CSV table of C-alpha atoms in Angstrom, one decimal:
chain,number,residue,atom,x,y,z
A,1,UNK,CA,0.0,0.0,0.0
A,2,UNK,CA,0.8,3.9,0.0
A,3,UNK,CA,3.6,4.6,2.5
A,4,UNK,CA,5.4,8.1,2.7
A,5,UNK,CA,9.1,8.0,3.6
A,6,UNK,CA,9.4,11.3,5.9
A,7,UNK,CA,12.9,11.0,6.0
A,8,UNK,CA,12.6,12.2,2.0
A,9,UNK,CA,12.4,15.5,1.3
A,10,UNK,CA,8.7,16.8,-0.4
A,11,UNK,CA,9.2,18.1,-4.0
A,12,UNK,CA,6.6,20.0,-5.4
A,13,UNK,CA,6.0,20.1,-8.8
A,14,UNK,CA,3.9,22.4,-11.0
A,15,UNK,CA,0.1,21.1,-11.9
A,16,UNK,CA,-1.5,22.3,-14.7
A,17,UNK,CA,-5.6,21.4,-14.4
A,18,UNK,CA,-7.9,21.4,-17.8
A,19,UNK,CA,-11.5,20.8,-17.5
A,20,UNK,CA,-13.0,19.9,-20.5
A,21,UNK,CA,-16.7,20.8,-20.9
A,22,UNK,CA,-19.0,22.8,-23.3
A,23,UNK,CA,-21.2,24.0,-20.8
A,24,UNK,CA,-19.0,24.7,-17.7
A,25,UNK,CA,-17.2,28.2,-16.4
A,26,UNK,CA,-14.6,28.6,-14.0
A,27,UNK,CA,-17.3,29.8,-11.5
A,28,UNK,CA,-19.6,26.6,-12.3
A,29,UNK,CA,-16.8,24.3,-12.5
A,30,UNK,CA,-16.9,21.9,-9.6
A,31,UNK,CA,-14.7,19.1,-10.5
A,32,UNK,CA,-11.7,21.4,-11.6
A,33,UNK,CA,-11.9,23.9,-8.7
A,34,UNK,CA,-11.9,20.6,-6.3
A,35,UNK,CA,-9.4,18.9,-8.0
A,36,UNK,CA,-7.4,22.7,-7.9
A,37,UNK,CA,-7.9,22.6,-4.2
A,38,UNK,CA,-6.5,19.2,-3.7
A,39,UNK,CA,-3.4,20.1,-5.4
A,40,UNK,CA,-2.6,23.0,-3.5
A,41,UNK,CA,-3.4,21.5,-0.3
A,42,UNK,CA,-0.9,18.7,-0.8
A,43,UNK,CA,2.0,21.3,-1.3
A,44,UNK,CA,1.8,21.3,-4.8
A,45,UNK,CA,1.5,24.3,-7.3
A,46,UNK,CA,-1.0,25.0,-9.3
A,47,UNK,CA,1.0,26.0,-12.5
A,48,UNK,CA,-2.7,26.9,-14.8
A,49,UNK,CA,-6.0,26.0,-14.8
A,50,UNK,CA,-8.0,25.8,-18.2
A,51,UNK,CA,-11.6,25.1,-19.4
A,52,UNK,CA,-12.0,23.7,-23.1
A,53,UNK,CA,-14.9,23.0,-25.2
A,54,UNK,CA,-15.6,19.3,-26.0
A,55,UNK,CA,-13.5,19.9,-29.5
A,56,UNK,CA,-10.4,17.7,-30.5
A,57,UNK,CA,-8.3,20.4,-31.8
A,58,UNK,CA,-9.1,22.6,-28.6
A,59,UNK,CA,-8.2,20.1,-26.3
A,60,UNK,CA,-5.0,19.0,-28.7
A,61,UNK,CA,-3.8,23.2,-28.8
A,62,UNK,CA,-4.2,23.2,-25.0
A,63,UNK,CA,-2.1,20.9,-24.2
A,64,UNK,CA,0.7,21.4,-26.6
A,65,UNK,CA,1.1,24.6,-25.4
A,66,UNK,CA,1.8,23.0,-21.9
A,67,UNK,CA,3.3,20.3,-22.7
A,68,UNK,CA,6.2,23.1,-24.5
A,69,UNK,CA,5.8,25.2,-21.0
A,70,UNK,CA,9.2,24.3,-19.3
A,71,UNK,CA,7.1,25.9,-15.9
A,72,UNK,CA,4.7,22.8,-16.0
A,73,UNK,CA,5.5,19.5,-15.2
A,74,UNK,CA,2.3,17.7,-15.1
A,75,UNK,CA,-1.5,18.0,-16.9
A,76,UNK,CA,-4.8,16.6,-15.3
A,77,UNK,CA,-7.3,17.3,-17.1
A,78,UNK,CA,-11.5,16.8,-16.3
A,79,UNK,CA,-13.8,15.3,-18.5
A,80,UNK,CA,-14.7,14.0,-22.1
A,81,UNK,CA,-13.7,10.4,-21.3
A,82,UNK,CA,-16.7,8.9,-21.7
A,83,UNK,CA,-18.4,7.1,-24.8
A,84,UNK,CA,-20.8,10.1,-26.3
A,85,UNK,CA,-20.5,11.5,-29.1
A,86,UNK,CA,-18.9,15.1,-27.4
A,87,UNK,CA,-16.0,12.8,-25.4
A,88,UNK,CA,-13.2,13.3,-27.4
A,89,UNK,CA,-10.2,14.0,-24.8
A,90,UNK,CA,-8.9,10.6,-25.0
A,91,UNK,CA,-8.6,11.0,-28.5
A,92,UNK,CA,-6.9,14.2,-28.2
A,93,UNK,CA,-4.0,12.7,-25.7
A,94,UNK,CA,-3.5,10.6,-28.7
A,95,UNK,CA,-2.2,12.7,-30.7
A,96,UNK,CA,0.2,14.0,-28.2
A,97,UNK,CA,1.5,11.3,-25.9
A,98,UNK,CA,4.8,9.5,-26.6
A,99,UNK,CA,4.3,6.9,-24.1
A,100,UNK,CA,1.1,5.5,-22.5
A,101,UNK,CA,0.9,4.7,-18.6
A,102,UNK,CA,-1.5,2.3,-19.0
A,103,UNK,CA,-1.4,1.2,-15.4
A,104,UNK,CA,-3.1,4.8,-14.5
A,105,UNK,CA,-6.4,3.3,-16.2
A,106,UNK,CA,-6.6,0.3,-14.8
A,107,UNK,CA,-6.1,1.1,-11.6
A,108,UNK,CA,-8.7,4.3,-11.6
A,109,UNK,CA,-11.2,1.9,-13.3
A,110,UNK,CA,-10.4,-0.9,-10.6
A,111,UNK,CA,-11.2,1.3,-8.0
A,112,UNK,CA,-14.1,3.0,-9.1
A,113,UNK,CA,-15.5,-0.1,-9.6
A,114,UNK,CA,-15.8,-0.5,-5.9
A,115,UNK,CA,-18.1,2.2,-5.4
A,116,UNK,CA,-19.8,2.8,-8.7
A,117,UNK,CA,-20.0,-0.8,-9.5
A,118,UNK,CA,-19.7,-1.6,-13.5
A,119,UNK,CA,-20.5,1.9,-14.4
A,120,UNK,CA,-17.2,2.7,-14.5
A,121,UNK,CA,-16.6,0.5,-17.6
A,122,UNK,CA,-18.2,3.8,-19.7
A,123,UNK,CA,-14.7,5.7,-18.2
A,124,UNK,CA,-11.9,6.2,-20.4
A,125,UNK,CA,-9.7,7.5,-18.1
A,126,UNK,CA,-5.7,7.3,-19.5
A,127,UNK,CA,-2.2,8.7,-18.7
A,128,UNK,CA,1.0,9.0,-20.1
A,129,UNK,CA,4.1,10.8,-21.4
A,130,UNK,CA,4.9,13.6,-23.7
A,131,UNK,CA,8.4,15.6,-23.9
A,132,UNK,CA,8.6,15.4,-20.4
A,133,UNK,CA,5.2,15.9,-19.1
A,134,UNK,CA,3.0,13.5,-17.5
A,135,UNK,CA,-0.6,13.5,-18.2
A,136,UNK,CA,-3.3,12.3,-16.7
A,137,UNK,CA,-7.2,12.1,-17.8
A,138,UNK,CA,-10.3,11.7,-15.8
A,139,UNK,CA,-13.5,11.3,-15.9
A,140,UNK,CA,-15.3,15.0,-14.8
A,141,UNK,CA,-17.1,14.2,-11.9
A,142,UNK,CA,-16.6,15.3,-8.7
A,143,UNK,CA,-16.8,11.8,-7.1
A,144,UNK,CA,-13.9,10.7,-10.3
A,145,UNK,CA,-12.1,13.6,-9.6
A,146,UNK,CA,-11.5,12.6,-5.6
A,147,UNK,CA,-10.9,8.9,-6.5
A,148,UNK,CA,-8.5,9.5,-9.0
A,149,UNK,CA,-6.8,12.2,-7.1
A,150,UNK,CA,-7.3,10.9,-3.3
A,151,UNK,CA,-6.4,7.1,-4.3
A,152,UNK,CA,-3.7,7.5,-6.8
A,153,UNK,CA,-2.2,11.1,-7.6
A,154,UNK,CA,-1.6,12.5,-4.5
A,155,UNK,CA,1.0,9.5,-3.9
A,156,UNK,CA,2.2,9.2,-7.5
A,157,UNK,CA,3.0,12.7,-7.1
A,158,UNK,CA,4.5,12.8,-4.2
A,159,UNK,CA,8.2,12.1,-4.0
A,160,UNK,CA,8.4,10.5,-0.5
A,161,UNK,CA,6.4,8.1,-1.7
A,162,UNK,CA,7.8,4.2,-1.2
A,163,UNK,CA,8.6,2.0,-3.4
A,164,UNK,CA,8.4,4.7,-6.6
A,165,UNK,CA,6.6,7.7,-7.5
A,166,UNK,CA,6.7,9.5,-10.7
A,167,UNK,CA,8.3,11.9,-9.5
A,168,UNK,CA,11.8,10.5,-8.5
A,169,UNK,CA,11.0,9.9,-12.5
A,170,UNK,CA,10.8,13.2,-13.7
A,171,UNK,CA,14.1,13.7,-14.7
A,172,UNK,CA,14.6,11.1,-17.3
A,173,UNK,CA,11.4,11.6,-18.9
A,174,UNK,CA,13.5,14.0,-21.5
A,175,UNK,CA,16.7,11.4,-21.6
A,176,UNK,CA,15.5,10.7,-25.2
A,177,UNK,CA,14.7,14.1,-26.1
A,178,UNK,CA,17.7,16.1,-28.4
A,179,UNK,CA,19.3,18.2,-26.2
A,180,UNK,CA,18.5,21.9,-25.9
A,181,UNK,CA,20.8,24.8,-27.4
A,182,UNK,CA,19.5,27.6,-25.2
């Protein structure tokens, strides 16, 4: 299970939050402002916070433009992983991640099983990898937003955490990258 190593320093890293919706604002927004909450309340900084319409290339522009920001170092983003029509975000991670985390999935689907029962089969909830940046996509509920977060970020993100986090990962994620000529 989740064990911290306090002997470890804490290593905060910089969170960028997108909510995808066509009908939300940042005042209506629920699931983003909670999950913005959580992330500042576990030390963490909350590097921007975005809300997109339910449109591929929207999505796709957002988080290229992150992705390329050396001041973020990881994307959750909020909705449009379900099976409608309008969820399209796991379709626009496509056409940025370099490598899939396909554990990240699993495991949220796994565990909302247990209190949504096979409803969360509709979730498409993914992770990965691009230039550096981890990113993670959930569902945009409120009660998605806590599990995914309260059950699996908030350790993955944390660098005390025992055996591994992602963090203690962050940086080799650029090792095949061409180095920079700044």
């Amino acid at each position: 299970m989740s064990k911290l190593d306090l002997t470890r320093p804490f290593l905060p890293v910089r969170i960028a939050v997108m909510t995808v919706s066509d009908t939300r604002t940042l005042e209506t927004d629920t699931s983003g402002g909670l999950l913005a909450e959580r992330i500042v309340a576990a030390g963490h900084e909350l590097a921007a916070r975005s809300i997109e319409p339910d449109d591929v290339d929207h999505i796709t522009g957002c988080l290229k433009e992150w992705i390329a920001d050396p001041d973020i170092d990881v994307i959750i983003s909020t909705g449009g992983t379900g099976v409608t029509g309008r969820d399209v975000t796991p379709e626009a991670y496509e056409q940025v991640l370099e490598k899939r985390i396909e554990g990240f999935g699993e495991l949220f689907r796994m565990l909302s099983y247990q209190k949504i029962g096979t409803s969360t089969i509709q979730s498409r909830a993914l992770a990965g990898v691009a230039r550096g940046t981890y990113l993670f996509a959930l569902p945009g509920s409120s009660g998605a937003v806590k599990d995914g977060w309260d059950d699996i970020l908030i350790w993955q993100l944390d660098s005390r955490h025992r055996p591994c986090n992602f963090v203690e990962l962050m940086p080799r994620l650029r090792e095949h990258l061409p180095a920079s000529h700044d």
